[in-house]
């Protein structure tokens, strides 16, 4: 079987399994098997695959057909240009969260405080905390997650990007593990925000493979915003910023939740699909 035939057959199979962008997915899986950048496949359409390569590809395509996420099969994803290892213990970083990271490092870069400090609430793979540390070489970053397994992955990613000396990880519930009196220039969070009853309606890649604890935002999806609005203020330095991601349709509810807890909402930013996605706030007064 040639490279082109393998791509065509795999794409056909994935299309029948209702996988999104089947041709692209087939190409990415084959590029992974052949350890090549995807675009190189276009220069090798006539290359014959070895029997082992065919077997390896068949197994990966079968898994993708069962709706296992491509990132889990490959073992990593790209976030803000950084390779981030992923597994079933942490949410796969999403492209829209890159905008949250960018808002965070842009703000930290404007500060004169040395070192600047940031807290990533619910760090998962560590993608936000690590990006902040990479982009802001003077920043000290704390990262909290309730899942020790996710934190093990975040530590591994931090070491991979050589920022572990400027990151501190805490496995616990919310702000509980932070030493009292700790104050940050920036608190950043992409908390669980899916309404609990909607989780079963999500695509299998998300429903069956992202950890439920990373998705479940309570009955209306807003539990973490109420909690963060209430608790985060005590951990922010004067002049500090609170930046968080939220889900579709939630922008209507967030300003009230935050203003009630003495926050000033200074901006709501849209994602690549022009949907409101990121809220930026500071303390009133
Ligand atoms: C939506 S995921 C975000 C992961 C990562 N920050 C990202 O943007 O890809 C939310 C994370 O919050 C963590 N989490 C859930 N409940 C928590 C709690 N009570 N305290 C701390 N972290 C929590 C989950 O384990 C999960 O890693």
PDB file of C-alpha atoms and ligand atoms in Angstrom:
ATOM      1  CA  UNK A   1       0.000   0.000   0.000  1.00  0.00           C
ATOM      2  CA  UNK A   2       1.331   3.481  -0.859  1.00  0.00           C
ATOM      3  CA  UNK A   3       1.202   6.558   1.339  1.00  0.00           C
ATOM      4  CA  UNK A   4      -1.611   8.006  -0.779  1.00  0.00           C
ATOM      5  CA  UNK A   5      -3.651   4.790  -0.662  1.00  0.00           C
ATOM      6  CA  UNK A   6      -3.176   4.551   3.098  1.00  0.00           C
ATOM      7  CA  UNK A   7      -4.414   8.115   3.537  1.00  0.00           C
ATOM      8  CA  UNK A   8      -7.422   7.553   1.300  1.00  0.00           C
ATOM      9  CA  UNK A   9      -8.486   4.283   2.952  1.00  0.00           C
ATOM     10  CA  UNK A  10      -7.985   5.614   6.462  1.00  0.00           C
ATOM     11  CA  UNK A  11      -9.933   8.789   5.675  1.00  0.00           C
ATOM     12  CA  UNK A  12     -12.788   6.739   4.241  1.00  0.00           C
ATOM     13  CA  UNK A  13     -12.920   4.571   7.364  1.00  0.00           C
ATOM     14  CA  UNK A  14     -12.823   7.600   9.709  1.00  0.00           C
ATOM     15  CA  UNK A  15     -15.521   9.341   7.701  1.00  0.00           C
ATOM     16  CA  UNK A  16     -17.817   6.327   8.198  1.00  0.00           C
ATOM     17  CA  UNK A  17     -17.099   6.559  11.925  1.00  0.00           C
ATOM     18  CA  UNK A  18     -18.237  10.221  11.854  1.00  0.00           C
ATOM     19  CA  UNK A  19     -14.843  11.569  12.805  1.00  0.00           C
ATOM     20  CA  UNK A  20     -14.434  15.288  12.004  1.00  0.00           C
ATOM     21  CA  UNK A  21     -11.937  16.225   9.242  1.00  0.00           C
ATOM     22  CA  UNK A  22     -11.223  12.559   8.381  1.00  0.00           C
ATOM     23  CA  UNK A  23      -8.578  13.233   5.728  1.00  0.00           C
ATOM     24  CA  UNK A  24      -6.598  15.542   8.004  1.00  0.00           C
ATOM     25  CA  UNK A  25      -6.851  13.040  10.842  1.00  0.00           C
ATOM     26  CA  UNK A  26      -5.668  10.212   8.574  1.00  0.00           C
ATOM     27  CA  UNK A  27      -2.695  12.293   7.455  1.00  0.00           C
ATOM     28  CA  UNK A  28      -1.749  13.209  11.011  1.00  0.00           C
ATOM     29  CA  UNK A  29      -1.900   9.566  12.113  1.00  0.00           C
ATOM     30  CA  UNK A  30       0.205   8.400   9.186  1.00  0.00           C
ATOM     31  CA  UNK A  31       2.711  11.223   9.747  1.00  0.00           C
ATOM     32  CA  UNK A  32       2.946  10.050  13.371  1.00  0.00           C
ATOM     33  CA  UNK A  33       3.585   6.445  12.312  1.00  0.00           C
ATOM     34  CA  UNK A  34       6.234   7.512   9.806  1.00  0.00           C
ATOM     35  CA  UNK A  35       7.708  10.119  12.210  1.00  0.00           C
ATOM     36  CA  UNK A  36       7.449  12.819   9.544  1.00  0.00           C
ATOM     37  CA  UNK A  37       5.981  16.339   9.460  1.00  0.00           C
ATOM     38  CA  UNK A  38       2.535  15.974   7.837  1.00  0.00           C
ATOM     39  CA  UNK A  39       3.421  18.125   4.822  1.00  0.00           C
ATOM     40  CA  UNK A  40       6.256  15.707   3.955  1.00  0.00           C
ATOM     41  CA  UNK A  41       3.621  13.093   3.112  1.00  0.00           C
ATOM     42  CA  UNK A  42       2.740  15.148   0.040  1.00  0.00           C
ATOM     43  CA  UNK A  43       6.228  14.565  -1.316  1.00  0.00           C
ATOM     44  CA  UNK A  44       6.008  10.811  -0.723  1.00  0.00           C
ATOM     45  CA  UNK A  45       2.574   9.782  -2.012  1.00  0.00           C
ATOM     46  CA  UNK A  46       4.045   6.917  -4.032  1.00  0.00           C
ATOM     47  CA  UNK A  47       6.249   5.533  -1.232  1.00  0.00           C
ATOM     48  CA  UNK A  48       5.280   1.961  -0.323  1.00  0.00           C
ATOM     49  CA  UNK A  49       4.557   1.333   3.352  1.00  0.00           C
ATOM     50  CA  UNK A  50       6.354  -1.499   5.133  1.00  0.00           C
ATOM     51  CA  UNK A  51       4.079  -4.200   6.627  1.00  0.00           C
ATOM     52  CA  UNK A  52       4.825  -2.945  10.166  1.00  0.00           C
ATOM     53  CA  UNK A  53       3.886   0.613   9.182  1.00  0.00           C
ATOM     54  CA  UNK A  54       0.593  -0.641   7.756  1.00  0.00           C
ATOM     55  CA  UNK A  55      -0.129  -2.579  10.966  1.00  0.00           C
ATOM     56  CA  UNK A  56       0.755   0.392  13.168  1.00  0.00           C
ATOM     57  CA  UNK A  57      -1.398   2.748  11.135  1.00  0.00           C
ATOM     58  CA  UNK A  58      -4.330   0.320  11.141  1.00  0.00           C
ATOM     59  CA  UNK A  59      -4.245   0.141  14.937  1.00  0.00           C
ATOM     60  CA  UNK A  60      -4.132   3.940  15.341  1.00  0.00           C
ATOM     61  CA  UNK A  61      -6.919   4.469  12.813  1.00  0.00           C
ATOM     62  CA  UNK A  62      -9.023   1.867  14.622  1.00  0.00           C
ATOM     63  CA  UNK A  63      -8.565   3.757  17.891  1.00  0.00           C
ATOM     64  CA  UNK A  64      -9.439   7.077  16.251  1.00  0.00           C
ATOM     65  CA  UNK A  65     -12.489   5.400  14.701  1.00  0.00           C
ATOM     66  CA  UNK A  66     -13.536   4.471  18.233  1.00  0.00           C
ATOM     67  CA  UNK A  67     -13.444   8.245  18.849  1.00  0.00           C
ATOM     68  CA  UNK A  68     -10.339   8.294  21.001  1.00  0.00           C
ATOM     69  CA  UNK A  69      -8.916  11.830  20.619  1.00  0.00           C
ATOM     70  CA  UNK A  70      -6.035  12.222  18.181  1.00  0.00           C
ATOM     71  CA  UNK A  71      -4.016  13.956  20.915  1.00  0.00           C
ATOM     72  CA  UNK A  72      -4.303  10.927  23.232  1.00  0.00           C
ATOM     73  CA  UNK A  73      -3.224   8.604  20.434  1.00  0.00           C
ATOM     74  CA  UNK A  74      -0.243  10.785  19.561  1.00  0.00           C
ATOM     75  CA  UNK A  75       0.425  11.627  23.224  1.00  0.00           C
ATOM     76  CA  UNK A  76       0.753  15.390  22.877  1.00  0.00           C
ATOM     77  CA  UNK A  77      -0.705  18.593  21.507  1.00  0.00           C
ATOM     78  CA  UNK A  78       0.614  22.002  20.570  1.00  0.00           C
ATOM     79  CA  UNK A  79      -0.279  24.929  22.854  1.00  0.00           C
ATOM     80  CA  UNK A  80       1.068  28.420  22.122  1.00  0.00           C
ATOM     81  CA  UNK A  81       3.816  26.772  20.093  1.00  0.00           C
ATOM     82  CA  UNK A  82       4.837  24.451  22.946  1.00  0.00           C
ATOM     83  CA  UNK A  83       4.515  20.684  22.801  1.00  0.00           C
ATOM     84  CA  UNK A  84       2.398  19.621  25.774  1.00  0.00           C
ATOM     85  CA  UNK A  85       2.097  15.954  26.738  1.00  0.00           C
ATOM     86  CA  UNK A  86      -1.481  14.821  27.325  1.00  0.00           C
ATOM     87  CA  UNK A  87      -3.160  11.804  28.845  1.00  0.00           C
ATOM     88  CA  UNK A  88      -6.539  10.754  30.211  1.00  0.00           C
ATOM     89  CA  UNK A  89      -5.917  12.502  33.539  1.00  0.00           C
ATOM     90  CA  UNK A  90      -6.104  16.060  32.196  1.00  0.00           C
ATOM     91  CA  UNK A  91      -8.206  18.055  29.756  1.00  0.00           C
ATOM     92  CA  UNK A  92      -6.654  18.311  26.291  1.00  0.00           C
ATOM     93  CA  UNK A  93      -5.658  21.994  25.947  1.00  0.00           C
ATOM     94  CA  UNK A  94      -7.973  23.807  23.526  1.00  0.00           C
ATOM     95  CA  UNK A  95      -7.008  26.485  20.951  1.00  0.00           C
ATOM     96  CA  UNK A  96      -9.277  29.108  22.564  1.00  0.00           C
ATOM     97  CA  UNK A  97      -7.351  28.766  25.834  1.00  0.00           C
ATOM     98  CA  UNK A  98      -4.282  30.070  23.982  1.00  0.00           C
ATOM     99  CA  UNK A  99      -6.007  33.460  23.991  1.00  0.00           C
ATOM    100  CA  UNK A 100      -6.270  33.311  27.774  1.00  0.00           C
ATOM    101  CA  UNK A 101      -2.567  32.487  27.997  1.00  0.00           C
ATOM    102  CA  UNK A 102      -1.740  35.395  25.695  1.00  0.00           C
ATOM    103  CA  UNK A 103      -3.833  37.852  27.742  1.00  0.00           C
ATOM    104  CA  UNK A 104      -2.007  36.579  30.837  1.00  0.00           C
ATOM    105  CA  UNK A 105       1.556  36.906  29.567  1.00  0.00           C
ATOM    106  CA  UNK A 106       0.783  40.272  27.948  1.00  0.00           C
ATOM    107  CA  UNK A 107      -0.351  41.595  31.335  1.00  0.00           C
ATOM    108  CA  UNK A 108       2.596  40.116  33.259  1.00  0.00           C
ATOM    109  CA  UNK A 109       5.001  41.646  30.733  1.00  0.00           C
ATOM    110  CA  UNK A 110       3.719  45.142  31.572  1.00  0.00           C
ATOM    111  CA  UNK A 111       4.598  44.794  35.271  1.00  0.00           C
ATOM    112  CA  UNK A 112       7.668  46.225  36.903  1.00  0.00           C
ATOM    113  CA  UNK A 113       7.406  43.901  39.911  1.00  0.00           C
ATOM    114  CA  UNK A 114      10.311  41.438  39.854  1.00  0.00           C
ATOM    115  CA  UNK A 115       9.516  38.679  40.016  1.00  0.00           C
ATOM    116  CA  UNK A 116       5.895  38.879  38.900  1.00  0.00           C
ATOM    117  CA  UNK A 117       3.694  36.164  40.317  1.00  0.00           C
ATOM    118  CA  UNK A 118       0.801  34.214  38.865  1.00  0.00           C
ATOM    119  CA  UNK A 119      -1.580  31.498  39.990  1.00  0.00           C
ATOM    120  CA  UNK A 120      -3.065  29.008  37.532  1.00  0.00           C
ATOM    121  CA  UNK A 121      -6.224  27.598  39.137  1.00  0.00           C
ATOM    122  CA  UNK A 122      -7.035  24.113  37.780  1.00  0.00           C
ATOM    123  CA  UNK A 123      -3.817  23.662  35.841  1.00  0.00           C
ATOM    124  CA  UNK A 124      -4.536  20.251  34.216  1.00  0.00           C
ATOM    125  CA  UNK A 125      -1.647  19.573  31.819  1.00  0.00           C
ATOM    126  CA  UNK A 126      -0.010  22.759  33.105  1.00  0.00           C
ATOM    127  CA  UNK A 127      -0.412  24.414  29.698  1.00  0.00           C
ATOM    128  CA  UNK A 128      -1.299  27.883  31.056  1.00  0.00           C
ATOM    129  CA  UNK A 129       1.215  27.917  33.912  1.00  0.00           C
ATOM    130  CA  UNK A 130       4.040  26.668  31.688  1.00  0.00           C
ATOM    131  CA  UNK A 131       3.276  29.134  28.894  1.00  0.00           C
ATOM    132  CA  UNK A 132       3.315  32.022  31.381  1.00  0.00           C
ATOM    133  CA  UNK A 133       6.651  30.838  32.766  1.00  0.00           C
ATOM    134  CA  UNK A 134       8.152  30.404  29.282  1.00  0.00           C
ATOM    135  CA  UNK A 135       6.941  33.774  27.981  1.00  0.00           C
ATOM    136  CA  UNK A 136       7.773  35.696  31.188  1.00  0.00           C
ATOM    137  CA  UNK A 137      11.240  34.603  32.323  1.00  0.00           C
ATOM    138  CA  UNK A 138      10.958  36.641  35.544  1.00  0.00           C
ATOM    139  CA  UNK A 139       7.607  35.153  36.588  1.00  0.00           C
ATOM    140  CA  UNK A 140       7.080  32.773  39.500  1.00  0.00           C
ATOM    141  CA  UNK A 141       4.010  30.640  38.852  1.00  0.00           C
ATOM    142  CA  UNK A 142       1.892  28.624  41.269  1.00  0.00           C
ATOM    143  CA  UNK A 143      -0.342  25.913  39.839  1.00  0.00           C
ATOM    144  CA  UNK A 144      -3.173  24.209  41.719  1.00  0.00           C
ATOM    145  CA  UNK A 145      -5.215  21.185  40.736  1.00  0.00           C
ATOM    146  CA  UNK A 146      -7.420  18.837  42.699  1.00  0.00           C
ATOM    147  CA  UNK A 147      -6.174  15.899  40.607  1.00  0.00           C
ATOM    148  CA  UNK A 148      -2.754  14.529  41.669  1.00  0.00           C
ATOM    149  CA  UNK A 149      -2.588  12.602  38.380  1.00  0.00           C
ATOM    150  CA  UNK A 150      -3.047  15.788  36.363  1.00  0.00           C
ATOM    151  CA  UNK A 151      -0.355  17.473  38.443  1.00  0.00           C
ATOM    152  CA  UNK A 152       2.078  14.631  37.746  1.00  0.00           C
ATOM    153  CA  UNK A 153       1.571  15.327  34.044  1.00  0.00           C
ATOM    154  CA  UNK A 154       1.917  19.101  34.568  1.00  0.00           C
ATOM    155  CA  UNK A 155       5.225  18.536  36.397  1.00  0.00           C
ATOM    156  CA  UNK A 156       6.465  16.396  33.529  1.00  0.00           C
ATOM    157  CA  UNK A 157       5.508  19.145  31.037  1.00  0.00           C
ATOM    158  CA  UNK A 158       7.199  21.810  33.159  1.00  0.00           C
ATOM    159  CA  UNK A 159      10.417  19.787  33.229  1.00  0.00           C
ATOM    160  CA  UNK A 160      10.197  19.237  29.474  1.00  0.00           C
ATOM    161  CA  UNK A 161      10.135  23.015  28.975  1.00  0.00           C
ATOM    162  CA  UNK A 162      12.761  23.633  31.675  1.00  0.00           C
ATOM    163  CA  UNK A 163      10.630  25.953  33.795  1.00  0.00           C
ATOM    164  CA  UNK A 164      10.100  23.666  36.798  1.00  0.00           C
ATOM    165  CA  UNK A 165      12.346  25.822  39.000  1.00  0.00           C
ATOM    166  CA  UNK A 166       9.879  28.724  38.650  1.00  0.00           C
ATOM    167  CA  UNK A 167       6.731  26.634  39.106  1.00  0.00           C
ATOM    168  CA  UNK A 168       5.212  25.372  42.345  1.00  0.00           C
ATOM    169  CA  UNK A 169       2.501  22.751  42.185  1.00  0.00           C
ATOM    170  CA  UNK A 170      -0.209  22.132  44.771  1.00  0.00           C
ATOM    171  CA  UNK A 171      -2.556  19.152  44.717  1.00  0.00           C
ATOM    172  CA  UNK A 172      -5.654  20.238  46.575  1.00  0.00           C
ATOM    173  CA  UNK A 173      -9.098  21.745  46.385  1.00  0.00           C
ATOM    174  CA  UNK A 174      -9.107  25.356  45.174  1.00  0.00           C
ATOM    175  CA  UNK A 175      -7.160  27.933  47.162  1.00  0.00           C
ATOM    176  CA  UNK A 176      -6.871  25.685  50.241  1.00  0.00           C
ATOM    177  CA  UNK A 177      -3.175  24.734  49.802  1.00  0.00           C
ATOM    178  CA  UNK A 178      -1.825  28.258  49.294  1.00  0.00           C
ATOM    179  CA  UNK A 179       0.259  29.627  52.154  1.00  0.00           C
ATOM    180  CA  UNK A 180      -1.715  32.338  53.948  1.00  0.00           C
ATOM    181  CA  UNK A 181      -0.827  35.847  52.846  1.00  0.00           C
ATOM    182  CA  UNK A 182       0.144  34.703  49.334  1.00  0.00           C
ATOM    183  CA  UNK A 183      -0.815  37.379  46.783  1.00  0.00           C
ATOM    184  CA  UNK A 184      -0.486  37.231  43.010  1.00  0.00           C
ATOM    185  CA  UNK A 185      -0.240  39.785  40.211  1.00  0.00           C
ATOM    186  CA  UNK A 186      -2.331  37.489  38.066  1.00  0.00           C
ATOM    187  CA  UNK A 187      -4.833  34.729  38.768  1.00  0.00           C
ATOM    188  CA  UNK A 188      -5.695  32.796  35.644  1.00  0.00           C
ATOM    189  CA  UNK A 189      -8.264  30.005  35.375  1.00  0.00           C
ATOM    190  CA  UNK A 190      -9.971  27.825  32.838  1.00  0.00           C
ATOM    191  CA  UNK A 191     -12.279  26.105  35.316  1.00  0.00           C
ATOM    192  CA  UNK A 192     -14.736  23.282  34.623  1.00  0.00           C
ATOM    193  CA  UNK A 193     -17.763  25.033  33.083  1.00  0.00           C
ATOM    194  CA  UNK A 194     -20.023  22.482  31.387  1.00  0.00           C
ATOM    195  CA  UNK A 195     -23.479  22.153  32.976  1.00  0.00           C
ATOM    196  CA  UNK A 196     -23.504  18.646  34.501  1.00  0.00           C
ATOM    197  CA  UNK A 197     -26.527  17.415  32.506  1.00  0.00           C
ATOM    198  CA  UNK A 198     -24.904  18.451  29.192  1.00  0.00           C
ATOM    199  CA  UNK A 199     -21.799  16.298  29.600  1.00  0.00           C
ATOM    200  CA  UNK A 200     -23.501  13.185  28.279  1.00  0.00           C
ATOM    201  CA  UNK A 201     -24.526  15.061  25.118  1.00  0.00           C
ATOM    202  CA  UNK A 202     -20.955  16.029  24.172  1.00  0.00           C
ATOM    203  CA  UNK A 203     -18.924  14.376  21.407  1.00  0.00           C
ATOM    204  CA  UNK A 204     -17.425  11.020  22.481  1.00  0.00           C
ATOM    205  CA  UNK A 205     -13.889  12.440  22.296  1.00  0.00           C
ATOM    206  CA  UNK A 206     -14.793  14.851  25.102  1.00  0.00           C
ATOM    207  CA  UNK A 207     -17.468  12.908  26.995  1.00  0.00           C
ATOM    208  CA  UNK A 208     -15.501   9.670  27.244  1.00  0.00           C
ATOM    209  CA  UNK A 209     -11.906  10.909  27.311  1.00  0.00           C
ATOM    210  CA  UNK A 210     -11.604  14.278  29.058  1.00  0.00           C
ATOM    211  CA  UNK A 211     -11.793  13.757  32.844  1.00  0.00           C
ATOM    212  CA  UNK A 212     -15.260  14.541  34.175  1.00  0.00           C
ATOM    213  CA  UNK A 213     -13.726  16.572  36.970  1.00  0.00           C
ATOM    214  CA  UNK A 214     -12.263  18.872  34.317  1.00  0.00           C
ATOM    215  CA  UNK A 215     -15.659  19.447  32.688  1.00  0.00           C
ATOM    216  CA  UNK A 216     -18.336  19.473  35.372  1.00  0.00           C
ATOM    217  CA  UNK A 217     -19.268  23.012  36.378  1.00  0.00           C
ATOM    218  CA  UNK A 218     -22.293  21.997  38.446  1.00  0.00           C
ATOM    219  CA  UNK A 219     -25.994  22.214  37.574  1.00  0.00           C
ATOM    220  CA  UNK A 220     -25.756  25.453  35.551  1.00  0.00           C
ATOM    221  CA  UNK A 221     -22.023  25.274  34.765  1.00  0.00           C
ATOM    222  CA  UNK A 222     -21.327  28.359  36.889  1.00  0.00           C
ATOM    223  CA  UNK A 223     -20.298  26.801  40.224  1.00  0.00           C
ATOM    224  CA  UNK A 224     -16.618  27.619  39.803  1.00  0.00           C
ATOM    225  CA  UNK A 225     -17.278  31.249  38.815  1.00  0.00           C
ATOM    226  CA  UNK A 226     -19.328  31.820  41.959  1.00  0.00           C
ATOM    227  CA  UNK A 227     -16.597  30.232  44.027  1.00  0.00           C
ATOM    228  CA  UNK A 228     -13.748  32.059  42.298  1.00  0.00           C
ATOM    229  CA  UNK A 229     -15.556  35.422  42.478  1.00  0.00           C
ATOM    230  CA  UNK A 230     -15.965  34.869  46.204  1.00  0.00           C
ATOM    231  CA  UNK A 231     -12.499  33.506  47.053  1.00  0.00           C
ATOM    232  CA  UNK A 232      -9.966  34.830  44.536  1.00  0.00           C
ATOM    233  CA  UNK A 233      -9.985  38.480  45.699  1.00  0.00           C
ATOM    234  CA  UNK A 234      -8.062  37.609  48.866  1.00  0.00           C
ATOM    235  CA  UNK A 235      -5.177  36.237  46.785  1.00  0.00           C
ATOM    236  CA  UNK A 236      -4.724  39.150  44.398  1.00  0.00           C
ATOM    237  CA  UNK A 237      -2.209  41.989  44.826  1.00  0.00           C
ATOM    238  CA  UNK A 238      -3.517  45.556  44.490  1.00  0.00           C
ATOM    239  CA  UNK A 239      -3.556  46.304  40.745  1.00  0.00           C
ATOM    240  CA  UNK A 240      -3.617  42.586  39.951  1.00  0.00           C
ATOM    241  CA  UNK A 241      -5.807  40.957  37.322  1.00  0.00           C
ATOM    242  CA  UNK A 242      -8.116  37.990  37.322  1.00  0.00           C
ATOM    243  CA  UNK A 243      -8.508  36.313  33.905  1.00  0.00           C
ATOM    244  CA  UNK A 244     -10.733  33.394  33.154  1.00  0.00           C
ATOM    245  CA  UNK A 245     -12.251  31.414  30.369  1.00  0.00           C
ATOM    246  CA  UNK A 246     -15.976  30.661  30.251  1.00  0.00           C
ATOM    247  CA  UNK A 247     -18.389  28.655  28.133  1.00  0.00           C
ATOM    248  CA  UNK A 248     -20.898  29.506  25.409  1.00  0.00           C
ATOM    249  CA  UNK A 249     -23.739  31.703  26.648  1.00  0.00           C
ATOM    250  CA  UNK A 250     -22.233  32.208  30.099  1.00  0.00           C
ATOM    251  CA  UNK A 251     -21.235  35.855  29.487  1.00  0.00           C
ATOM    252  CA  UNK A 252     -24.795  36.901  30.333  1.00  0.00           C
ATOM    253  CA  UNK A 253     -24.403  35.659  33.918  1.00  0.00           C
ATOM    254  CA  UNK A 254     -20.805  36.416  34.795  1.00  0.00           C
ATOM    255  CA  UNK A 255     -20.826  40.228  35.212  1.00  0.00           C
ATOM    256  CA  UNK A 256     -23.456  39.967  37.961  1.00  0.00           C
ATOM    257  CA  UNK A 257     -21.598  37.149  39.733  1.00  0.00           C
ATOM    258  CA  UNK A 258     -18.405  39.202  39.732  1.00  0.00           C
ATOM    259  CA  UNK A 259     -19.745  42.682  40.491  1.00  0.00           C
ATOM    260  CA  UNK A 260     -21.663  41.273  43.470  1.00  0.00           C
ATOM    261  CA  UNK A 261     -18.300  40.190  44.879  1.00  0.00           C
ATOM    262  CA  UNK A 262     -16.641  43.593  44.388  1.00  0.00           C
ATOM    263  CA  UNK A 263     -14.949  42.929  41.051  1.00  0.00           C
ATOM    264  CA  UNK A 264     -14.810  45.347  38.128  1.00  0.00           C
ATOM    265  CA  UNK A 265     -15.162  43.524  34.812  1.00  0.00           C
ATOM    266  CA  UNK A 266     -12.805  45.446  32.551  1.00  0.00           C
ATOM    267  CA  UNK A 267     -13.001  43.361  29.373  1.00  0.00           C
ATOM    268  CA  UNK A 268     -14.669  40.389  27.752  1.00  0.00           C
ATOM    269  CA  UNK A 269     -12.682  39.025  24.814  1.00  0.00           C
ATOM    270  CA  UNK A 270     -13.942  36.846  21.970  1.00  0.00           C
ATOM    271  CA  UNK A 271     -12.339  33.639  20.690  1.00  0.00           C
ATOM    272  CA  UNK A 272     -11.379  32.687  17.117  1.00  0.00           C
ATOM    273  CA  UNK A 273     -15.069  32.009  16.368  1.00  0.00           C
ATOM    274  CA  UNK A 274     -15.998  35.498  17.631  1.00  0.00           C
ATOM    275  CA  UNK A 275     -17.716  34.024  20.682  1.00  0.00           C
ATOM    276  CA  UNK A 276     -17.237  35.777  24.052  1.00  0.00           C
ATOM    277  CA  UNK A 277     -14.738  33.523  25.873  1.00  0.00           C
ATOM    278  CA  UNK A 278     -12.455  35.401  28.284  1.00  0.00           C
ATOM    279  CA  UNK A 279     -13.259  37.709  31.179  1.00  0.00           C
ATOM    280  CA  UNK A 280     -10.714  40.090  32.663  1.00  0.00           C
ATOM    281  CA  UNK A 281     -11.439  41.693  36.029  1.00  0.00           C
ATOM    282  CA  UNK A 282      -9.759  43.575  38.872  1.00  0.00           C
ATOM    283  CA  UNK A 283     -10.822  44.473  42.391  1.00  0.00           C
ATOM    284  CA  UNK A 284     -13.096  47.444  42.890  1.00  0.00           C
ATOM    285  CA  UNK A 285     -11.765  50.380  44.879  1.00  0.00           C
TER     286      UNK A 285
HETATM  287  C1  LIG B   1     -11.183  22.788  32.244  1.00  0.00           C
HETATM  288  S1  LIG B   1      -9.807  22.003  33.016  1.00  0.00           S
HETATM  289  C2  LIG B   1      -8.522  23.157  32.592  1.00  0.00           C
HETATM  290  C3  LIG B   1      -7.166  22.556  32.485  1.00  0.00           C
HETATM  291  C4  LIG B   1      -6.083  23.510  31.930  1.00  0.00           C
HETATM  292  N1  LIG B   1      -5.927  24.673  32.781  1.00  0.00           N
HETATM  293  C5  LIG B   1      -6.444  23.972  30.530  1.00  0.00           C
HETATM  294  O1  LIG B   1      -6.820  25.140  30.364  1.00  0.00           O
HETATM  295  O2  LIG B   1      -6.370  23.161  29.591  1.00  0.00           O
HETATM  296  C6  LIG B   1     -10.133  22.345  34.719  1.00  0.00           C
HETATM  297  C7  LIG B   1      -9.143  21.784  35.729  1.00  0.00           C
HETATM  298  O3  LIG B   1      -9.604  22.131  37.044  1.00  0.00           O
HETATM  299  C8  LIG B   1      -9.310  21.062  37.918  1.00  0.00           C
HETATM  300  N2  LIG B   1     -10.215  21.163  39.082  1.00  0.00           N
HETATM  301  C9  LIG B   1     -11.497  20.745  39.191  1.00  0.00           C
HETATM  302  N3  LIG B   1     -11.981  21.011  40.413  1.00  0.00           N
HETATM  303  C10 LIG B   1     -10.985  21.638  41.104  1.00  0.00           C
HETATM  304  C11 LIG B   1     -10.859  22.172  42.428  1.00  0.00           C
HETATM  305  N4  LIG B   1     -11.882  22.113  43.290  1.00  0.00           N
HETATM  306  N5  LIG B   1      -9.691  22.720  42.794  1.00  0.00           N
HETATM  307  C12 LIG B   1      -8.638  22.773  41.931  1.00  0.00           C
HETATM  308  N6  LIG B   1      -8.694  22.290  40.665  1.00  0.00           N
HETATM  309  C13 LIG B   1      -9.842  21.736  40.249  1.00  0.00           C
HETATM  310  C14 LIG B   1      -9.517  19.824  37.082  1.00  0.00           C
HETATM  311  O4  LIG B   1      -8.826  18.705  37.626  1.00  0.00           O
HETATM  312  C15 LIG B   1      -8.988  20.285  35.725  1.00  0.00           C
HETATM  313  O5  LIG B   1      -7.614  19.955  35.595  1.00  0.00           O
END
